[in-house]
mmCIF file of C-alpha atoms in Angstrom:
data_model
loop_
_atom_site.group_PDB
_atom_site.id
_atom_site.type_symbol
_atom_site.label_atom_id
_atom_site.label_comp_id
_atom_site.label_asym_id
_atom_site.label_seq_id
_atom_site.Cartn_x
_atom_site.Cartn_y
_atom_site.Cartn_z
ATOM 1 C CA UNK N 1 141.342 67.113 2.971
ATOM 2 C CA UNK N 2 143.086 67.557 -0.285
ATOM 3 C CA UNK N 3 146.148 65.088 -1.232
ATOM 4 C CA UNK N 4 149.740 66.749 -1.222
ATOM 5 C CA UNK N 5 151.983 63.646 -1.640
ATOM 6 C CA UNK N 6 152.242 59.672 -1.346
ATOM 7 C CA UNK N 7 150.807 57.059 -2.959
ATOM 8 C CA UNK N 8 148.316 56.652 -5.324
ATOM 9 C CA UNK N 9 146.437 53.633 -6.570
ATOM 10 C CA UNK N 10 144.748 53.897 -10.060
ATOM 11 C CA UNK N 11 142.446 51.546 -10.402
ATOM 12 C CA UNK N 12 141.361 50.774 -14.052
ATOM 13 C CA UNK N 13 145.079 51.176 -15.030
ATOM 14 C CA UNK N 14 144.675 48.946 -18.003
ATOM 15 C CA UNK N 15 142.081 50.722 -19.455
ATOM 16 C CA UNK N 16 142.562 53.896 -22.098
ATOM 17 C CA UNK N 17 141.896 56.378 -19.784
ATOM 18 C CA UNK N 18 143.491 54.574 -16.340
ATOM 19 C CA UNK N 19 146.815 54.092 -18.904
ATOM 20 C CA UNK N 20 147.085 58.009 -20.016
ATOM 21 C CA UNK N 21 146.417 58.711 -15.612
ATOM 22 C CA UNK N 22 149.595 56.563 -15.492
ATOM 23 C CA UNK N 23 151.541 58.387 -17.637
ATOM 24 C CA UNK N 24 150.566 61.969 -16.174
ATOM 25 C CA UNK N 25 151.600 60.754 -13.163
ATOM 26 C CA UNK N 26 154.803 59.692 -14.395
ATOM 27 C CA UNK N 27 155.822 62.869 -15.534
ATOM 28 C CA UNK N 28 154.119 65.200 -12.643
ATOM 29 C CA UNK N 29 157.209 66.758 -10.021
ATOM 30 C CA UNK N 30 155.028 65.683 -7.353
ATOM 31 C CA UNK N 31 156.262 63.164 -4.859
ATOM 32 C CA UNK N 32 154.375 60.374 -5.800
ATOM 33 C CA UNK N 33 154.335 56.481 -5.766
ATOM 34 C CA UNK N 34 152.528 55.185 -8.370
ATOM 35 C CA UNK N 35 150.264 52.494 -7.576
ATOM 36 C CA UNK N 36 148.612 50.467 -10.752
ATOM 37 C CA UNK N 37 145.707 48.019 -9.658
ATOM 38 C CA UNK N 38 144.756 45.228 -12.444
ATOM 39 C CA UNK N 39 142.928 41.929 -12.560
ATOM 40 C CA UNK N 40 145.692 39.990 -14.280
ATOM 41 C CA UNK N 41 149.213 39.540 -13.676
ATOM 42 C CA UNK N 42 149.651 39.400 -17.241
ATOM 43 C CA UNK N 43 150.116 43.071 -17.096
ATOM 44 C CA UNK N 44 152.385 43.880 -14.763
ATOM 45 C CA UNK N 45 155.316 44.803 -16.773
ATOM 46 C CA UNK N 46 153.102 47.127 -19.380
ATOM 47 C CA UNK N 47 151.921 48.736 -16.411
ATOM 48 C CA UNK N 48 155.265 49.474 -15.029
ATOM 49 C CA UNK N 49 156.802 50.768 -18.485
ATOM 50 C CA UNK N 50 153.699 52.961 -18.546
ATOM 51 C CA UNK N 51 154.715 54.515 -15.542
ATOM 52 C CA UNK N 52 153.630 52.297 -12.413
ATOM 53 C CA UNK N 53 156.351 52.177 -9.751
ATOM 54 C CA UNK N 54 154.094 49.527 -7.809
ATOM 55 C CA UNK N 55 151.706 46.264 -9.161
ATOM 56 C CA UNK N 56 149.097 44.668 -7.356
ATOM 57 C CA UNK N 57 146.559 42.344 -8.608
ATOM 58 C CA UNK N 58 142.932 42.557 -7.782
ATOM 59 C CA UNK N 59 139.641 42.301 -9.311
ATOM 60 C CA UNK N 60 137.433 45.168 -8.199
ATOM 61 C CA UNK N 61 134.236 42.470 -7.961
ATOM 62 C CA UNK N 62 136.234 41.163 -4.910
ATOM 63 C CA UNK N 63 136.218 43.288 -1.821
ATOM 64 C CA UNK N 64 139.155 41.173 0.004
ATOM 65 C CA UNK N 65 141.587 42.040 -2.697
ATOM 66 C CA UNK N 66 140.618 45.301 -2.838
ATOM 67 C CA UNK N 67 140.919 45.962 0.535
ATOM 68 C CA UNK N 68 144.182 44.659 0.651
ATOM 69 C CA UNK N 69 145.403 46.893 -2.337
ATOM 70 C CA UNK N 70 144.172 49.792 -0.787
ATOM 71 C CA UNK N 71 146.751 49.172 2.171
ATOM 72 C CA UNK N 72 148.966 52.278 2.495
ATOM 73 C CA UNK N 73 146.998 54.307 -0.250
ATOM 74 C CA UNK N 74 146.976 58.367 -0.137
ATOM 75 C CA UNK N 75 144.398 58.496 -3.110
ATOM 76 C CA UNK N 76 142.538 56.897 -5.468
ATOM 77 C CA UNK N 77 142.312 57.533 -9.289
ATOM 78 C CA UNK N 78 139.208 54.979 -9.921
ATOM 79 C CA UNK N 79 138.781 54.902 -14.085
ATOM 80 C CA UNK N 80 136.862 51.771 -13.999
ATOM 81 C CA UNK N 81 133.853 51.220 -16.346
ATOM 82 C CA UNK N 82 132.204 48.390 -18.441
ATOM 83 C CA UNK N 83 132.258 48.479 -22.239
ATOM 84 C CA UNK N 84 128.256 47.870 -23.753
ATOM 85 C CA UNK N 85 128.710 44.219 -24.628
ATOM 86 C CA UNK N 86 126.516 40.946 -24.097
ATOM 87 C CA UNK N 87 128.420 40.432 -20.534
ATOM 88 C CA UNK N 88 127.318 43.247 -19.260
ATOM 89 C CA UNK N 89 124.019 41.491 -19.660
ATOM 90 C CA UNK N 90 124.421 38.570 -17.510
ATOM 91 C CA UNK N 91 126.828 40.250 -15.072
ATOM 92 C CA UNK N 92 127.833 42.007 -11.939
ATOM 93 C CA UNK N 93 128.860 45.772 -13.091
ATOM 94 C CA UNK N 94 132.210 47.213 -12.406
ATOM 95 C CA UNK N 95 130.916 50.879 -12.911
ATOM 96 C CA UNK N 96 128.593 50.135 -9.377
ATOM 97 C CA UNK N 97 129.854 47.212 -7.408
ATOM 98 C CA UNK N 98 133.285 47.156 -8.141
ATOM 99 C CA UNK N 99 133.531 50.830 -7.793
ATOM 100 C CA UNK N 100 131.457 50.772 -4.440
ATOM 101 C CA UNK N 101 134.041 48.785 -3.550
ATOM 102 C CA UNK N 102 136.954 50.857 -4.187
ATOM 103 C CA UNK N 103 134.945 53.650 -2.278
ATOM 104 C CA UNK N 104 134.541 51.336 0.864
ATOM 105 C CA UNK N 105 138.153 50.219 0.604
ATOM 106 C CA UNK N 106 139.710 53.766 0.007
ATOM 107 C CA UNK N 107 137.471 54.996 3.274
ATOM 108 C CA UNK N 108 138.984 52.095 5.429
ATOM 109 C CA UNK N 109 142.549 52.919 4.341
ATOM 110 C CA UNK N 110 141.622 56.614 4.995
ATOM 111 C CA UNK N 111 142.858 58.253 1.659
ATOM 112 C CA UNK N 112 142.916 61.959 1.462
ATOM 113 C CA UNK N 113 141.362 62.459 -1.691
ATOM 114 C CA UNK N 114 139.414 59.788 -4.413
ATOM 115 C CA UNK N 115 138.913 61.417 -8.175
ATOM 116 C CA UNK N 116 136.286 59.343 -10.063
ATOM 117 C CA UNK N 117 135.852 59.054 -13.683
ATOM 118 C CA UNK N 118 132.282 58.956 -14.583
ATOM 119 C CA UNK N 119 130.238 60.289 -17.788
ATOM 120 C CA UNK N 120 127.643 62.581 -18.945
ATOM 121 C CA UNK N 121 124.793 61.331 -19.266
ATOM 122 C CA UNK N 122 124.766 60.230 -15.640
ATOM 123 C CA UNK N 123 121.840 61.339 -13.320
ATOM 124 C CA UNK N 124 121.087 65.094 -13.672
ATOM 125 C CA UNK N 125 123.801 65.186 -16.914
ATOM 126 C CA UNK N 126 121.440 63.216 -19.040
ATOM 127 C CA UNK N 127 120.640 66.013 -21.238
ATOM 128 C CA UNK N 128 124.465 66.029 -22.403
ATOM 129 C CA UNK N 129 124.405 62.259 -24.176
ATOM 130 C CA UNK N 130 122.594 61.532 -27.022
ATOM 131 C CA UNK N 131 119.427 59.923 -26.547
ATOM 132 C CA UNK N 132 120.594 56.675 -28.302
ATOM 133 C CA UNK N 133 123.168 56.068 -26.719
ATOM 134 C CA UNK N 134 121.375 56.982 -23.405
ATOM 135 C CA UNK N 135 118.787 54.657 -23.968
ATOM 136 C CA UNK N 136 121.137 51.816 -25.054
ATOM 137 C CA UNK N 137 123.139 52.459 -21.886
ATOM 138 C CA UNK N 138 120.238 52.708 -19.438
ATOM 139 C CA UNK N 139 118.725 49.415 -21.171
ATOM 140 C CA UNK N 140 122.439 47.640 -20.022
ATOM 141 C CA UNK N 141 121.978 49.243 -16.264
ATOM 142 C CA UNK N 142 125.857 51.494 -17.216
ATOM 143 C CA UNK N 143 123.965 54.469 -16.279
ATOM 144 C CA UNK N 144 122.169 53.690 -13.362
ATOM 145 C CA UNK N 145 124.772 51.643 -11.892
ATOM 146 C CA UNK N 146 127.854 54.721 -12.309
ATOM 147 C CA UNK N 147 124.779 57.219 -10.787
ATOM 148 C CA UNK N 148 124.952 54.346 -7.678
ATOM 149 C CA UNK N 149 128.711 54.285 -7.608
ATOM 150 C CA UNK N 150 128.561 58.078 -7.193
ATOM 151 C CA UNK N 151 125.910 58.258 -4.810
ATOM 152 C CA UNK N 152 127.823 55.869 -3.118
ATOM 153 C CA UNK N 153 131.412 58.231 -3.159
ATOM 154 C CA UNK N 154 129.184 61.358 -2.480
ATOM 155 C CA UNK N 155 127.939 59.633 1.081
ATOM 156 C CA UNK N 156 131.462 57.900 1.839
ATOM 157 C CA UNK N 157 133.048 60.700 3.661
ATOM 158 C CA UNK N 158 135.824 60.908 1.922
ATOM 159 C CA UNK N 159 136.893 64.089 -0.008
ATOM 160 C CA UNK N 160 136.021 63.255 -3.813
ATOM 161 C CA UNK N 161 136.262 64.869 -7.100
ATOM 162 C CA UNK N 162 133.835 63.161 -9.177
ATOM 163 C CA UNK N 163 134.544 63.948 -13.378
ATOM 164 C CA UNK N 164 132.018 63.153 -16.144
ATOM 165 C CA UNK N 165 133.284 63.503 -19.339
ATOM 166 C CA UNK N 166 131.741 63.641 -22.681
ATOM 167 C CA UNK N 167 132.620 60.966 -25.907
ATOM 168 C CA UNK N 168 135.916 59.360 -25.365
ATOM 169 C CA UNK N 169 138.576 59.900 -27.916
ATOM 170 C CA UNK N 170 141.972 58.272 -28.011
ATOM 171 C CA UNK N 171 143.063 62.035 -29.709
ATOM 172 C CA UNK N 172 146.285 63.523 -28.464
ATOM 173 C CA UNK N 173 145.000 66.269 -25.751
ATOM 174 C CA UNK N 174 143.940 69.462 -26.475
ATOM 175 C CA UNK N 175 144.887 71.531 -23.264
ATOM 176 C CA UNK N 176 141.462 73.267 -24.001
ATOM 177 C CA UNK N 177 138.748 72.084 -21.895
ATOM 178 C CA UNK N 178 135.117 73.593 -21.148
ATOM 179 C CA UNK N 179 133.919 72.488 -17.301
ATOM 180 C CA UNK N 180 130.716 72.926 -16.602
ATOM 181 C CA UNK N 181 129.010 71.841 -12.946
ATOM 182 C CA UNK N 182 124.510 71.623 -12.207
ATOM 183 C CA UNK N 183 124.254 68.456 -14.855
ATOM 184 C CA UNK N 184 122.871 70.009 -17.791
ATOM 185 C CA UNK N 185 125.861 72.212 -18.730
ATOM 186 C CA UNK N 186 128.034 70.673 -21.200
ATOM 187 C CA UNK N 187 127.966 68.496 -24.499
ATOM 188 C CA UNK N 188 130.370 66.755 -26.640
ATOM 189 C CA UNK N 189 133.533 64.706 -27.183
ATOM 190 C CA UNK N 190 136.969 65.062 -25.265
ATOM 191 C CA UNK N 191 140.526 63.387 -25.582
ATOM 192 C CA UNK N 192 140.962 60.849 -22.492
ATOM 193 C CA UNK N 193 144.848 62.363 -22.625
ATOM 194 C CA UNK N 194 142.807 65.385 -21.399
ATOM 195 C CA UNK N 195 140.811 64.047 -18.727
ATOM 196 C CA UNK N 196 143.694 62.272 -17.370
ATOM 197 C CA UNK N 197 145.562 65.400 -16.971
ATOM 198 C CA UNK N 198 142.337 66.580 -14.959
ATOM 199 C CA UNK N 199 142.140 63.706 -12.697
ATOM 200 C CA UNK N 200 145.726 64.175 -11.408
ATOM 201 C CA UNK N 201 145.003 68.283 -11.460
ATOM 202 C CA UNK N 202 142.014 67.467 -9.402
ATOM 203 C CA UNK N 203 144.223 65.445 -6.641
ATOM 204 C CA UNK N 204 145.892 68.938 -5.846
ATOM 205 C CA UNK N 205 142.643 71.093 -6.322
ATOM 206 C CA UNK N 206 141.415 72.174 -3.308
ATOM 207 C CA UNK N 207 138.931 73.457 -4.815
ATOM 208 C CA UNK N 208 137.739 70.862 -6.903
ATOM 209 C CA UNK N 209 136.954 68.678 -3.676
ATOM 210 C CA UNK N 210 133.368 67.514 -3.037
ATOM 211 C CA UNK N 211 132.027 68.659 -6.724
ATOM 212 C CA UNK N 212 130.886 66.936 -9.602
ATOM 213 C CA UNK N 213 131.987 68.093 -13.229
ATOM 214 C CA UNK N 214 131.076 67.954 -16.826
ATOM 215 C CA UNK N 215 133.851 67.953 -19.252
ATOM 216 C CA UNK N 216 134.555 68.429 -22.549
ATOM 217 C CA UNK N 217 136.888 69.477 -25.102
ATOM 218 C CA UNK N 218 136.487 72.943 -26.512
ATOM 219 C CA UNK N 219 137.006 71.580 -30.016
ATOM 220 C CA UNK N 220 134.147 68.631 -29.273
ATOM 221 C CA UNK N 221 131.337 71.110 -27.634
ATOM 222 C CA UNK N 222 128.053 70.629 -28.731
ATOM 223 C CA UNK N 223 125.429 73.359 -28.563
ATOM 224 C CA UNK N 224 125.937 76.823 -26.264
ATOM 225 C CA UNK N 225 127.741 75.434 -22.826
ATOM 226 C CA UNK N 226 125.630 75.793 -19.521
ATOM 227 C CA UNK N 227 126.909 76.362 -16.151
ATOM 228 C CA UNK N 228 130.711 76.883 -17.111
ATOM 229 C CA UNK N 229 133.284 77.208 -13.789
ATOM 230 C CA UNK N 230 136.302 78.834 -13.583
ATOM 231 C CA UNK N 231 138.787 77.188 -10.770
ATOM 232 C CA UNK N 232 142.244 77.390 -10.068
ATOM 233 C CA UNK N 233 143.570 73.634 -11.603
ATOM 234 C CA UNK N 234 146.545 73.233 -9.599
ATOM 235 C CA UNK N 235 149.485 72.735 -12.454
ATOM 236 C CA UNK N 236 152.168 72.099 -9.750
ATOM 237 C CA UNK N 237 152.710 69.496 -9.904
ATOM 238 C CA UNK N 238 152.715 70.058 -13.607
ATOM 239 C CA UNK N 239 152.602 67.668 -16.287
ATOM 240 C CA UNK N 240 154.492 67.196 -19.514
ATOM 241 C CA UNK N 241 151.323 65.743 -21.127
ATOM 242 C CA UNK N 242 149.141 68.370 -21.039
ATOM 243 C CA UNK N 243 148.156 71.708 -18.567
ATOM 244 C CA UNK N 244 144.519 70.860 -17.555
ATOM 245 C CA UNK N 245 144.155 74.697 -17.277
ATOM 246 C CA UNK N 246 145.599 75.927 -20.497
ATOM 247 C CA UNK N 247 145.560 79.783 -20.783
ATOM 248 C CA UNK N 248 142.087 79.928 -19.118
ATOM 249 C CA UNK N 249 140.323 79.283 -15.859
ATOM 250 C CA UNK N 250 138.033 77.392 -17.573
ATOM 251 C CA UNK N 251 139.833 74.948 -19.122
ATOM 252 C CA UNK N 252 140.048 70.779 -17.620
ATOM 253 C CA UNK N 253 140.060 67.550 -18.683
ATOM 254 C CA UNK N 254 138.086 64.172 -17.954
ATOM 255 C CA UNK N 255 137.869 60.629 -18.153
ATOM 256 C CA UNK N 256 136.787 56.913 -18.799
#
């Protein structure tokens, strides 16, 4: 099933990426109500100027308040993800658990479709980070525990898009994106503007439901791509930040 219309949570709205979803959202023509899910009522009104028509406060570690901010949910935008930091150390990890339980919650509420924001260098898309930062990340258990989380979406039952993109940048997007699906296919750096635009594309996709992609920006490719796809982004509805498919079937966008 593939979402048409309703709401939809984002959860990770604070973050860069979960704040640029917001604001593609904001300006799509789709009949949407915008549902922003943080951990602190601090930010309720930021949310809401960045585009959130709805506020709900829960922390993804707890599966109670997830559950109950999941009520009445169409789909899930799911942008969570730790930062490599001492916590992460001595901690739970919001990239597995917390996304697990987004997953479990989403497949209660029976959402139509859940787009998840990965990262290369995940399971069989290794290959596409650099080693360093592959080994610092496996050594802090981000890797493994985002290759759980997916695992864990794959097996749910719902109908997922799951998006791993290359290097965050805070750049302004490009519209000119290289998606690439089999793991080892694509390498680089790409705008989180960009990827949000391909997280909200993906919601109206058909054809983008129950695959994984690699994504990068054209301008941030590293080495000859591998595997490229060409699909059909739905633009409508279309965004005033940026068209995920640009002039070409190839061309996306990703996330955090």
């Amino acid at each position: 099933m593939t979402f048409t219309s309703g709401r939809v949570l984002v959860a990770g709205a604070t973050g860069g990426t979960g704040r640029r979803v917001l604001d593609v959202l904001r300006r799509t023509d789709a009949e949407v109500v915008v549902r922003a899910m943080t951990r602190s009522t601090d930010d309720e009104r930021r949310l809401r100027d960045g585009g959130a028509d709805e506020v709900v406060v829960a922390d993804a570690m707890d599966r109670d308040a997830v559950s109950t901010a999941l009520e009445g949910v169409d789909a899930v935008v799911c942008t969570l993800g730790s930062s490599p930091g001492l916590d992460v150390l001595t901690s739970d990890r919001v990239d597995g658990t917390g996304v697990q339980n987004v997953v479990d919650a989403a497949r209660a509420a029976d959402v139509d479709q859940f787009v998840l924001v990965s990262s290369i260098g995940v399971g069989d898309s290794g290959p596409g980070m650099s080693l360093g930062l592959r080994l610092l990340l496996l050594g802090l258990g981000i890797l493994s525990a985002k290759r759980r989380a997916e695992d864990h979406l794959r097996e749910s039952g719902l109908s997922y898009t799951i998006l791993r993109p290359g290097g965050l940048t805070n750049a302004d997007p490009t519209g000119d994106v290289v998606v690439g699906e089999g793991g080892d296919t694509v390498s680089g750096s790409v705008p989180r503007a960009d990827v949000a635009g391909l997280c909200v594309a993906a919601l109206f996709t058909p054809e983008a439901a129950n695959r994984t992609f690699e994504v990068v920006a054209r301008r941030g490719l590293r080495g000859p791509p591998e595997g490229v796809v060409e699909l059909d982004w739905r633009t409508t509805p279309r965004s005033a930040a940026a068209d995920p498919t640009g002039d070409a079937a190839e061309e996306s966008e990703s996330a955090d």
